[in-house]
Amino acid sequence: MAALLLSAFTGLLNETALNMAYTEIMADFQISTATAQWLTTGFLLVMGILVPLSAYLNQTYTTRQLYITALSLLSLGTFVAALAPAFSLLLLARIIQASGLGILMPLMINILLLIFPPKRRGTVMGIMSLVILCGPAFGPSFSGFITEYFTWHYIFWTTLPIFLLLLAFGWKVVQNVTVPRKLKFDIPSFLLSSLGFGGIVFGFSMAGEGSGEFVSTEVILPILIGFTALIIFSKRQFKIEQPLLNLRVLKYPMYVFGLFAVFVGHMIIMSQAILLPMFLKTGLAITGLIAGLILLPAEACNGIMSVVIGRLMDKYGPKWLVIPGFALLIVTTFLFSGISRDISIAAFILLHIGLIIGVTMISSPSQTNGLNQLPRKYYPDGTAIVNTLMQIAGALGTAVSVSLLTKGQHNYMISGEAAGENIVAEALIAGVQYAFSFLVVITIIGFVASLFIKRVNV
């Protein structure tokens, strides 16, 4: 279990590790912010496409086979990224990394469900939440330190030895937990799911180009194609004998709420992971190292609170955590939507801590409660859908945040308020405010939905 958790943490750290290095990467390859964000959006998009396969993979191959394959891909992708002389090769390396993490994440959750009883899952899922939330949250701090003293390539040179050691360690200690069985792989379902998720994320990402306009053919058309493909995909899953994803898990209401809560939580985590580093580095003109240190306290608090919240979940259930968690998110996202250059570092740190803890309070308890409602035979499908939505949420969070950031910057530049030597910084801050206003709306919807949460009897 230790090998899986550490591998997942290091892999998830790679999701956002480049966020603090965007400025240097954009300068090296002469690319725009909208193009650079594909290093994160593309990473999550590939995971979102591959994760639906996890139910099939977890039932068809052994635990050792999947672990070794995942770590081999993560190691290969990291090595290629460290050497990348061009943006296209760096993007390819990110795709290879995402392929490995897309196999590893569902494997970890499925094993946790199989080896731990329901009454202990709150604590265990709290530890897993530490990995899932702290990995992406720690990425900007890690990369901020690296880019202060070295080039962005060393982000990958630093993590490569860890992946290689975990590969060797896992080769010796990882044991098979499941018994493989032969299943038919439905190619049309895979193509439909890929087109569906890919079309939606691509459409939102295109809004980040130019002035961030959402009402355009290149934005709306891919989204419509994506939703259409997902509708066809969903209908097909109920008709075929061996579905790629068994969508019958969606008949369990607390599981569905868990999906929604995880979606909102991961969208917020990935959004803030790209918005706040840019605010600190460009808006406040703070160095990468100092920005990383400013973001670090929230990650430390998250590490402590993840375990505490897991134990509270086991004892009291999700209601007394999820509802206050959404309330805390409403407050913090609202205050971030009005952030300015006048904010003190102490106030920024407190707001950031509140935001991260709020996400932890809703994600882990909701997910644990929802998975507890599923019969054992649905665990592979349940974890696959959770992980799929988690990655799509991250991809959409990144894409929509950059789109709204771009739109906010554009609106500021043409508003007549743009003047003075700090025009670039002020425009970016206006974009950050614009993006956080969207997150306020999302959290309010989540709060209303959380009022109906109920504890599942196990």
Short mmCIF file of C-alpha atoms in Angstrom, two decimals:
data_model
loop_
_atom_site.label_atom_id
_atom_site.label_comp_id
_atom_site.label_asym_id
_atom_site.label_seq_id
_atom_site.Cartn_x
_atom_site.Cartn_y
_atom_site.Cartn_z
CA MET A 1 0.00 0.00 0.00
CA ALA A 2 2.89 2.34 0.80
CA ALA A 3 4.31 1.86 -2.71
CA LEU A 4 0.94 2.69 -4.28
CA LEU A 5 0.36 5.79 -2.13
CA LEU A 6 3.85 7.21 -2.67
CA SER A 7 3.71 6.48 -6.40
CA ALA A 8 0.32 8.19 -6.69
CA PHE A 9 1.52 11.22 -4.68
CA THR A 10 4.59 11.70 -6.89
CA GLY A 11 2.54 11.16 -10.04
CA LEU A 12 -0.15 13.64 -8.98
CA LEU A 13 2.52 16.17 -8.04
CA ASN A 14 3.44 16.13 -11.74
CA GLU A 15 -0.09 17.31 -12.64
CA THR A 16 0.60 20.81 -11.36
CA ALA A 17 4.40 20.86 -10.99
CA LEU A 18 4.76 22.95 -14.14
CA ASN A 19 2.27 25.62 -13.06
CA MET A 20 4.95 27.69 -11.33
CA ALA A 21 7.30 27.15 -14.28
CA TYR A 22 4.89 28.39 -16.97
CA THR A 23 6.68 31.73 -17.23
CA GLU A 24 10.03 30.08 -17.95
CA ILE A 25 8.53 27.49 -20.34
CA MET A 26 6.64 30.18 -22.25
CA ALA A 27 9.86 32.15 -22.62
CA ASP A 28 11.94 29.13 -23.67
CA PHE A 29 9.49 27.92 -26.32
CA GLN A 30 7.97 31.32 -27.26
CA ILE A 31 4.38 30.20 -26.57
CA SER A 32 1.30 31.86 -25.05
CA THR A 33 -0.39 31.11 -21.71
CA ALA A 34 -3.26 29.38 -23.52
CA THR A 35 -0.79 27.08 -25.29
CA ALA A 36 1.26 26.40 -22.16
CA GLN A 37 -1.84 25.37 -20.20
CA TRP A 38 -2.14 22.32 -22.47
CA LEU A 39 0.74 20.84 -20.47
CA THR A 40 -1.76 20.53 -17.63
CA THR A 41 -5.02 20.25 -19.59
CA GLY A 42 -3.53 17.66 -21.95
CA PHE A 43 -2.22 15.67 -18.99
CA LEU A 44 -5.65 15.55 -17.39
CA LEU A 45 -7.43 14.97 -20.69
CA VAL A 46 -5.39 11.84 -21.40
CA MET A 47 -6.10 10.59 -17.89
CA GLY A 48 -9.80 11.27 -18.39
CA ILE A 49 -9.77 9.25 -21.59
CA LEU A 50 -7.78 6.34 -20.16
CA VAL A 51 -9.34 6.03 -16.71
CA PRO A 52 -12.67 4.63 -18.03
CA LEU A 53 -10.57 1.63 -19.08
CA SER A 54 -9.59 0.98 -15.48
CA ALA A 55 -12.63 -1.18 -14.66
CA TYR A 56 -11.68 -3.42 -17.59
CA LEU A 57 -7.95 -3.36 -16.74
CA ASN A 58 -8.45 -4.07 -13.02
CA GLN A 59 -10.51 -7.14 -13.82
CA THR A 60 -8.36 -8.41 -16.70
CA TYR A 61 -4.77 -7.97 -15.44
CA THR A 62 -3.02 -8.62 -12.12
CA THR A 63 -2.15 -5.95 -9.59
CA ARG A 64 1.58 -6.42 -10.24
CA GLN A 65 1.17 -6.14 -14.01
CA LEU A 66 -0.75 -2.88 -13.73
CA TYR A 67 1.60 -1.38 -11.14
CA ILE A 68 4.74 -2.18 -13.13
CA THR A 69 3.18 -0.87 -16.35
CA ALA A 70 2.07 2.36 -14.65
CA LEU A 71 5.48 3.06 -13.06
CA SER A 72 7.29 2.21 -16.30
CA LEU A 73 5.19 4.77 -18.20
CA LEU A 74 5.64 7.40 -15.49
CA SER A 75 9.42 6.85 -15.54
CA LEU A 76 9.60 6.99 -19.34
CA GLY A 77 7.48 10.14 -19.58
CA THR A 78 9.50 11.87 -16.87
CA PHE A 79 12.78 11.02 -18.62
CA VAL A 80 11.54 12.35 -21.97
CA ALA A 81 10.25 15.55 -20.32
CA ALA A 82 13.58 16.16 -18.61
CA LEU A 83 15.34 16.08 -21.99
CA ALA A 84 12.62 17.85 -24.03
CA PRO A 85 14.19 20.41 -26.42
CA ALA A 86 10.82 21.48 -27.91
CA PHE A 87 7.29 22.10 -26.67
CA SER A 88 5.85 19.29 -28.80
CA LEU A 89 8.18 16.74 -27.17
CA LEU A 90 7.40 18.08 -23.70
CA LEU A 91 3.68 17.69 -24.42
CA LEU A 92 4.28 14.11 -25.65
CA ALA A 93 6.14 13.36 -22.43
CA ARG A 94 3.20 14.67 -20.40
CA ILE A 95 0.89 12.35 -22.33
CA ILE A 96 3.10 9.37 -21.48
CA GLN A 97 3.13 10.40 -17.82
CA ALA A 98 -0.65 10.74 -17.81
CA SER A 99 -1.02 7.25 -19.28
CA GLY A 100 0.87 5.79 -16.33
CA LEU A 101 -1.01 7.78 -13.70
CA GLY A 102 -4.33 6.94 -15.42
CA ILE A 103 -3.62 3.27 -14.70
CA LEU A 104 -2.23 3.81 -11.19
CA MET A 105 -4.96 5.95 -9.57
CA PRO A 106 -7.96 3.61 -10.08
CA LEU A 107 -5.76 0.67 -9.11
CA MET A 108 -4.98 2.30 -5.76
CA ILE A 109 -8.61 3.10 -4.90
CA ASN A 110 -9.85 -0.33 -5.98
CA ILE A 111 -7.28 -2.06 -3.75
CA LEU A 112 -8.24 0.15 -0.77
CA LEU A 113 -11.89 -0.86 -1.17
CA LEU A 114 -10.98 -4.54 -1.36
CA ILE A 115 -8.59 -4.85 1.59
CA PHE A 116 -10.20 -2.49 4.15
CA PRO A 117 -13.66 -2.97 5.76
CA PRO A 118 -16.29 -0.21 5.34
CA LYS A 119 -16.04 0.94 8.97
CA ARG A 120 -12.35 1.82 8.52
CA ARG A 121 -12.65 3.37 5.08
CA GLY A 122 -13.14 6.92 6.33
CA THR A 123 -9.66 6.96 7.87
CA VAL A 124 -8.09 5.12 4.94
CA MET A 125 -9.80 7.35 2.37
CA GLY A 126 -8.64 10.33 4.40
CA ILE A 127 -5.06 9.19 3.87
CA MET A 128 -5.84 8.66 0.19
CA SER A 129 -7.36 12.14 0.06
CA LEU A 130 -4.07 13.46 1.42
CA VAL A 131 -2.40 11.91 -1.64
CA ILE A 132 -5.03 13.04 -4.17
CA LEU A 133 -5.34 16.63 -2.94
CA CYS A 134 -1.88 17.27 -1.49
CA GLY A 135 -0.04 15.98 -4.57
CA PRO A 136 -1.48 18.59 -6.98
CA ALA A 137 -1.48 21.27 -4.26
CA PHE A 138 2.20 20.69 -3.43
CA GLY A 139 3.22 20.82 -7.11
CA PRO A 140 3.51 24.65 -7.39
CA SER A 141 5.57 24.90 -4.18
CA PHE A 142 7.91 22.17 -5.38
CA SER A 143 8.36 23.71 -8.83
CA GLY A 144 8.74 27.20 -7.32
CA PHE A 145 11.78 26.02 -5.37
CA ILE A 146 13.26 24.21 -8.39
CA THR A 147 12.83 27.10 -10.84
CA GLU A 148 14.36 29.56 -8.39
CA TYR A 149 17.73 27.81 -8.50
CA PHE A 150 17.60 25.57 -11.58
CA THR A 151 15.85 25.29 -14.94
CA TRP A 152 12.37 23.75 -15.20
CA HIS A 153 13.96 20.54 -16.57
CA TYR A 154 15.07 19.69 -13.04
CA ILE A 155 11.44 19.31 -11.98
CA PHE A 156 11.59 16.03 -13.89
CA TRP A 157 15.21 15.13 -13.07
CA THR A 158 14.21 15.34 -9.39
CA THR A 159 11.19 13.02 -9.64
CA LEU A 160 12.73 10.50 -12.07
CA PRO A 161 14.88 8.72 -9.42
CA ILE A 162 11.81 8.45 -7.18
CA PHE A 163 9.80 6.71 -9.91
CA LEU A 164 12.67 4.34 -10.68
CA LEU A 165 13.10 3.44 -7.00
CA LEU A 166 9.35 2.87 -6.62
CA LEU A 167 9.38 0.69 -9.73
CA ALA A 168 12.14 -1.47 -8.27
CA PHE A 169 10.49 -1.50 -4.82
CA GLY A 170 7.08 -2.39 -6.23
CA TRP A 171 8.57 -5.15 -8.37
CA LYS A 172 9.60 -6.88 -5.12
CA VAL A 173 6.76 -6.10 -2.71
CA VAL A 174 3.50 -5.48 -4.63
CA GLN A 175 1.25 -8.54 -4.40
CA ASN A 176 -1.74 -9.56 -6.48
CA VAL A 177 -5.01 -8.66 -4.75
CA THR A 178 -7.48 -9.55 -7.50
CA VAL A 179 -8.04 -12.66 -9.62
CA PRO A 180 -7.99 -11.75 -13.35
CA ARG A 181 -10.75 -12.94 -15.64
CA LYS A 182 -11.32 -12.67 -19.36
CA LEU A 183 -13.57 -9.83 -20.45
CA LYS A 184 -14.53 -8.60 -23.89
CA PHE A 185 -13.14 -5.17 -24.70
CA ASP A 186 -15.80 -3.03 -26.39
CA ILE A 187 -13.94 -0.81 -28.85
CA PRO A 188 -17.00 1.34 -29.83
CA SER A 189 -17.52 2.22 -26.14
CA PHE A 190 -13.90 3.26 -25.76
CA LEU A 191 -14.03 5.41 -28.89
CA LEU A 192 -17.28 7.05 -27.79
CA SER A 193 -15.99 7.81 -24.30
CA SER A 194 -12.75 9.23 -25.73
CA LEU A 195 -14.66 11.43 -28.17
CA GLY A 196 -17.08 12.49 -25.46
CA PHE A 197 -14.65 13.49 -22.76
CA GLY A 198 -12.09 14.75 -25.26
CA GLY A 199 -14.59 16.93 -27.10
CA ILE A 200 -15.87 18.59 -23.95
CA VAL A 201 -12.43 19.42 -22.56
CA PHE A 202 -11.11 20.51 -25.96
CA GLY A 203 -14.06 22.87 -26.43
CA PHE A 204 -13.57 24.57 -23.08
CA SER A 205 -9.82 24.75 -23.66
CA MET A 206 -10.35 26.54 -26.98
CA ALA A 207 -12.09 29.31 -25.04
CA GLY A 208 -8.70 30.09 -23.53
CA GLU A 209 -7.37 31.13 -26.91
CA GLY A 210 -7.59 34.77 -27.95
CA SER A 211 -9.80 36.79 -25.62
CA GLY A 212 -11.41 33.77 -23.93
CA GLU A 213 -14.74 33.94 -25.75
CA PHE A 214 -17.10 31.02 -25.05
CA VAL A 215 -19.64 31.83 -27.78
CA SER A 216 -17.80 30.67 -30.89
CA THR A 217 -17.96 27.71 -33.26
CA GLU A 218 -14.59 26.28 -32.21
CA VAL A 219 -15.81 26.22 -28.60
CA ILE A 220 -19.44 25.17 -28.91
CA LEU A 221 -19.05 22.53 -31.65
CA PRO A 222 -16.56 20.26 -29.80
CA ILE A 223 -18.64 20.52 -26.62
CA LEU A 224 -21.83 19.52 -28.46
CA ILE A 225 -20.03 16.63 -30.17
CA GLY A 226 -18.67 15.55 -26.81
CA PHE A 227 -22.03 15.56 -25.04
CA THR A 228 -23.65 13.71 -27.96
CA ALA A 229 -20.95 11.03 -27.87
CA LEU A 230 -21.40 10.61 -24.09
CA ILE A 231 -25.16 10.20 -24.48
CA ILE A 232 -24.64 7.47 -27.09
CA PHE A 233 -21.93 5.92 -24.91
CA SER A 234 -24.25 5.84 -21.88
CA LYS A 235 -27.08 4.19 -23.80
CA ARG A 236 -24.69 1.58 -25.18
CA GLN A 237 -23.46 0.62 -21.69
CA PHE A 238 -26.97 -0.51 -20.73
CA LYS A 239 -27.39 -2.58 -23.90
CA ILE A 240 -24.16 -4.59 -24.14
CA GLU A 241 -23.42 -7.66 -22.02
CA GLN A 242 -20.01 -6.47 -20.78
CA PRO A 243 -20.03 -2.65 -20.59
CA LEU A 244 -16.79 -0.69 -20.49
CA LEU A 245 -18.31 1.15 -17.52
CA ASN A 246 -21.29 -0.29 -15.68
CA LEU A 247 -23.43 2.83 -15.27
CA ARG A 248 -25.87 0.99 -13.02
CA VAL A 249 -23.81 2.40 -10.16
CA LEU A 250 -25.57 5.70 -10.84
CA LYS A 251 -28.79 4.36 -9.33
CA TYR A 252 -27.26 4.81 -5.86
CA PRO A 253 -28.02 8.41 -4.78
CA MET A 254 -25.21 8.94 -2.25
CA TYR A 255 -22.71 7.61 -4.77
CA VAL A 256 -23.98 10.16 -7.30
CA PHE A 257 -23.65 12.95 -4.74
CA GLY A 258 -20.13 11.73 -3.99
CA LEU A 259 -19.31 12.05 -7.69
CA PHE A 260 -20.63 15.60 -7.74
CA ALA A 261 -18.69 16.60 -4.61
CA VAL A 262 -15.45 15.09 -5.90
CA PHE A 263 -16.00 16.86 -9.25
CA VAL A 264 -16.43 20.25 -7.57
CA GLY A 265 -13.54 19.69 -5.18
CA HIS A 266 -11.04 18.64 -7.82
CA MET A 267 -12.12 21.43 -10.14
CA ILE A 268 -11.42 23.96 -7.41
CA ILE A 269 -8.07 22.35 -6.50
CA MET A 270 -6.82 22.41 -10.08
CA SER A 271 -8.17 25.91 -10.70
CA GLN A 272 -6.46 27.45 -7.69
CA ALA A 273 -3.27 25.54 -8.49
CA ILE A 274 -2.94 27.51 -11.71
CA LEU A 275 -4.52 30.84 -10.67
CA LEU A 276 -2.78 31.50 -7.36
CA PRO A 277 0.83 30.88 -8.51
CA MET A 278 0.22 33.26 -11.45
CA PHE A 279 -1.26 35.86 -9.06
CA LEU A 280 1.78 35.66 -6.79
CA LYS A 281 4.42 35.64 -9.53
CA THR A 282 2.90 38.11 -11.98
CA GLY A 283 0.36 40.05 -9.95
CA LEU A 284 2.59 40.61 -6.91
CA ALA A 285 5.97 40.15 -8.68
CA ILE A 286 7.07 37.53 -6.13
CA THR A 287 9.83 35.03 -6.99
CA GLY A 288 8.99 31.38 -7.57
CA LEU A 289 10.71 30.30 -4.35
CA ILE A 290 8.84 32.79 -2.15
CA ALA A 291 5.56 32.02 -3.92
CA GLY A 292 6.11 28.32 -3.23
CA LEU A 293 6.77 29.01 0.44
CA ILE A 294 3.59 31.12 0.67
CA LEU A 295 1.55 28.22 -0.74
CA LEU A 296 3.22 25.64 1.52
CA PRO A 297 1.30 26.23 4.84
CA ALA A 298 -2.03 25.27 3.25
CA GLU A 299 -0.51 22.04 1.97
CA ALA A 300 0.90 21.25 5.42
CA CYS A 301 -2.49 21.87 7.03
CA ASN A 302 -4.13 19.69 4.42
CA GLY A 303 -1.78 16.84 5.32
CA ILE A 304 -2.85 17.00 8.96
CA MET A 305 -6.55 17.62 8.33
CA SER A 306 -6.94 14.80 5.78
CA VAL A 307 -6.31 12.16 8.45
CA VAL A 308 -8.38 14.01 11.08
CA ILE A 309 -11.33 14.42 8.70
CA GLY A 310 -11.13 10.73 7.76
CA ARG A 311 -11.45 9.72 11.41
CA LEU A 312 -14.30 12.17 11.97
CA MET A 313 -16.04 10.65 8.95
CA ASP A 314 -15.82 7.16 10.50
CA LYS A 315 -17.24 8.48 13.79
CA TYR A 316 -19.88 11.03 12.80
CA GLY A 317 -20.62 10.51 9.11
CA PRO A 318 -20.36 12.95 6.20
CA LYS A 319 -23.10 15.49 6.96
CA TRP A 320 -21.24 17.43 9.67
CA LEU A 321 -18.20 17.75 7.43
CA VAL A 322 -19.55 18.27 3.92
CA ILE A 323 -22.05 21.07 4.66
CA PRO A 324 -19.55 23.20 6.67
CA GLY A 325 -16.94 22.40 4.02
CA PHE A 326 -19.04 23.92 1.25
CA ALA A 327 -19.86 26.92 3.47
CA LEU A 328 -16.13 27.48 4.02
CA LEU A 329 -15.53 27.27 0.26
CA ILE A 330 -18.21 29.87 -0.44
CA VAL A 331 -16.48 32.31 1.91
CA THR A 332 -12.95 31.71 0.65
CA THR A 333 -13.75 31.72 -3.08
CA PHE A 334 -15.82 34.89 -2.62
CA LEU A 335 -12.92 36.64 -0.87
CA PHE A 336 -10.50 35.44 -3.56
CA SER A 337 -12.84 36.87 -6.20
CA GLY A 338 -12.06 40.32 -4.81
CA ILE A 339 -8.33 39.79 -4.29
CA SER A 340 -6.03 42.73 -5.02
CA ARG A 341 -2.40 43.76 -4.75
CA ASP A 342 -3.15 45.21 -1.31
CA ILE A 343 -3.73 41.81 0.29
CA SER A 344 -1.22 40.93 3.00
CA ILE A 345 0.76 37.70 2.82
CA ALA A 346 -0.78 36.55 6.13
CA ALA A 347 -4.32 37.11 4.83
CA PHE A 348 -3.49 35.28 1.60
CA ILE A 349 -2.10 32.28 3.52
CA LEU A 350 -5.19 32.11 5.77
CA LEU A 351 -7.53 32.26 2.78
CA HIS A 352 -5.55 29.57 1.00
CA ILE A 353 -5.62 27.32 4.07
CA GLY A 354 -9.40 27.77 4.33
CA LEU A 355 -9.85 26.92 0.65
CA ILE A 356 -7.77 23.72 0.81
CA ILE A 357 -9.35 22.51 4.07
CA GLY A 358 -12.83 23.20 2.65
CA VAL A 359 -12.11 20.96 -0.33
CA THR A 360 -10.77 18.22 1.96
CA MET A 361 -13.91 18.39 4.10
CA ILE A 362 -16.18 17.69 1.12
CA SER A 363 -14.16 15.38 -1.13
CA SER A 364 -13.01 12.52 1.08
CA PRO A 365 -16.20 12.09 3.20
CA SER A 366 -18.50 12.35 0.16
CA GLN A 367 -16.45 9.87 -1.83
CA THR A 368 -16.19 7.38 1.06
CA ASN A 369 -19.90 7.60 1.83
CA GLY A 370 -20.81 7.12 -1.83
CA LEU A 371 -18.52 4.14 -2.43
CA ASN A 372 -19.81 2.49 0.76
CA GLN A 373 -23.27 2.39 -0.82
CA LEU A 374 -22.08 0.25 -3.75
CA PRO A 375 -22.18 -3.57 -3.75
CA ARG A 376 -18.72 -5.20 -3.87
CA LYS A 377 -19.17 -6.28 -7.50
CA TYR A 378 -19.45 -2.63 -8.56
CA TYR A 379 -16.19 -1.45 -6.94
CA PRO A 380 -14.11 -1.46 -10.17
CA ASP A 381 -16.80 0.48 -12.06
CA GLY A 382 -17.44 2.83 -9.14
CA THR A 383 -13.76 3.73 -8.74
CA ALA A 384 -13.34 4.07 -12.51
CA ILE A 385 -16.16 6.61 -12.76
CA VAL A 386 -14.91 8.55 -9.71
CA ASN A 387 -11.42 8.78 -11.18
CA THR A 388 -12.74 9.65 -14.64
CA LEU A 389 -14.78 12.56 -13.33
CA MET A 390 -11.89 13.63 -11.09
CA GLN A 391 -9.57 13.99 -14.06
CA ILE A 392 -12.21 15.60 -16.28
CA ALA A 393 -12.94 18.03 -13.43
CA GLY A 394 -9.26 18.85 -13.22
CA ALA A 395 -9.00 19.33 -16.97
CA LEU A 396 -12.11 21.51 -17.06
CA GLY A 397 -10.94 23.45 -14.02
CA THR A 398 -7.64 24.21 -15.72
CA ALA A 399 -9.22 25.00 -19.09
CA VAL A 400 -12.07 27.13 -17.75
CA SER A 401 -9.79 28.97 -15.32
CA VAL A 402 -7.38 29.92 -18.09
CA SER A 403 -10.31 30.87 -20.33
CA LEU A 404 -11.85 33.12 -17.68
CA LEU A 405 -8.44 34.50 -16.75
CA THR A 406 -7.87 35.41 -20.38
CA LYS A 407 -11.36 36.92 -20.66
CA GLY A 408 -10.89 38.95 -17.49
CA GLN A 409 -7.54 40.28 -18.71
CA HIS A 410 -9.04 41.21 -22.07
CA ASN A 411 -12.01 42.99 -20.44
CA TYR A 412 -9.67 44.97 -18.20
CA MET A 413 -7.45 46.04 -21.09
CA ILE A 414 -10.39 47.44 -23.09
CA SER A 415 -12.26 48.91 -20.11
CA GLY A 416 -10.38 52.18 -20.05
CA GLU A 417 -9.04 51.46 -16.53
CA ALA A 418 -5.77 50.10 -17.89
CA ALA A 419 -3.01 52.61 -17.26
CA GLY A 420 0.37 52.96 -15.62
CA GLU A 421 3.48 50.83 -15.43
CA ASN A 422 1.72 47.92 -13.61
CA ILE A 423 -0.82 47.37 -16.36
CA VAL A 424 0.16 43.72 -16.97
CA ALA A 425 -0.05 42.84 -13.28
CA GLU A 426 -3.39 44.64 -12.84
CA ALA A 427 -4.85 42.91 -15.90
CA LEU A 428 -3.83 39.50 -14.58
CA ILE A 429 -5.34 40.24 -11.16
CA ALA A 430 -8.59 41.23 -12.89
CA GLY A 431 -8.49 37.88 -14.70
CA VAL A 432 -7.93 35.98 -11.44
CA GLN A 433 -10.91 37.78 -9.87
CA TYR A 434 -13.05 36.89 -12.88
CA ALA A 435 -12.11 33.20 -12.65
CA PHE A 436 -12.79 32.97 -8.91
CA SER A 437 -16.24 34.52 -9.43
CA PHE A 438 -17.12 31.40 -11.42
CA LEU A 439 -15.89 29.17 -8.57
CA VAL A 440 -18.18 31.04 -6.15
CA VAL A 441 -21.21 30.02 -8.23
CA ILE A 442 -20.06 26.39 -8.32
CA THR A 443 -19.61 26.23 -4.56
CA ILE A 444 -23.04 27.75 -3.89
CA ILE A 445 -24.64 25.04 -6.02
CA GLY A 446 -22.62 22.46 -4.11
CA PHE A 447 -23.76 23.84 -0.76
CA VAL A 448 -27.43 23.54 -1.72
CA ALA A 449 -26.92 19.94 -2.91
CA SER A 450 -25.03 19.03 0.29
CA LEU A 451 -28.10 19.76 2.43
CA PHE A 452 -29.56 16.45 1.20
CA ILE A 453 -26.60 14.20 2.05
CA LYS A 454 -27.29 11.14 4.24
CA ARG A 455 -24.96 8.67 5.93
CA VAL A 456 -24.88 5.21 4.34
CA ASN A 457 -25.36 2.33 6.79
CA VAL A 458 -22.50 -0.21 6.62
#
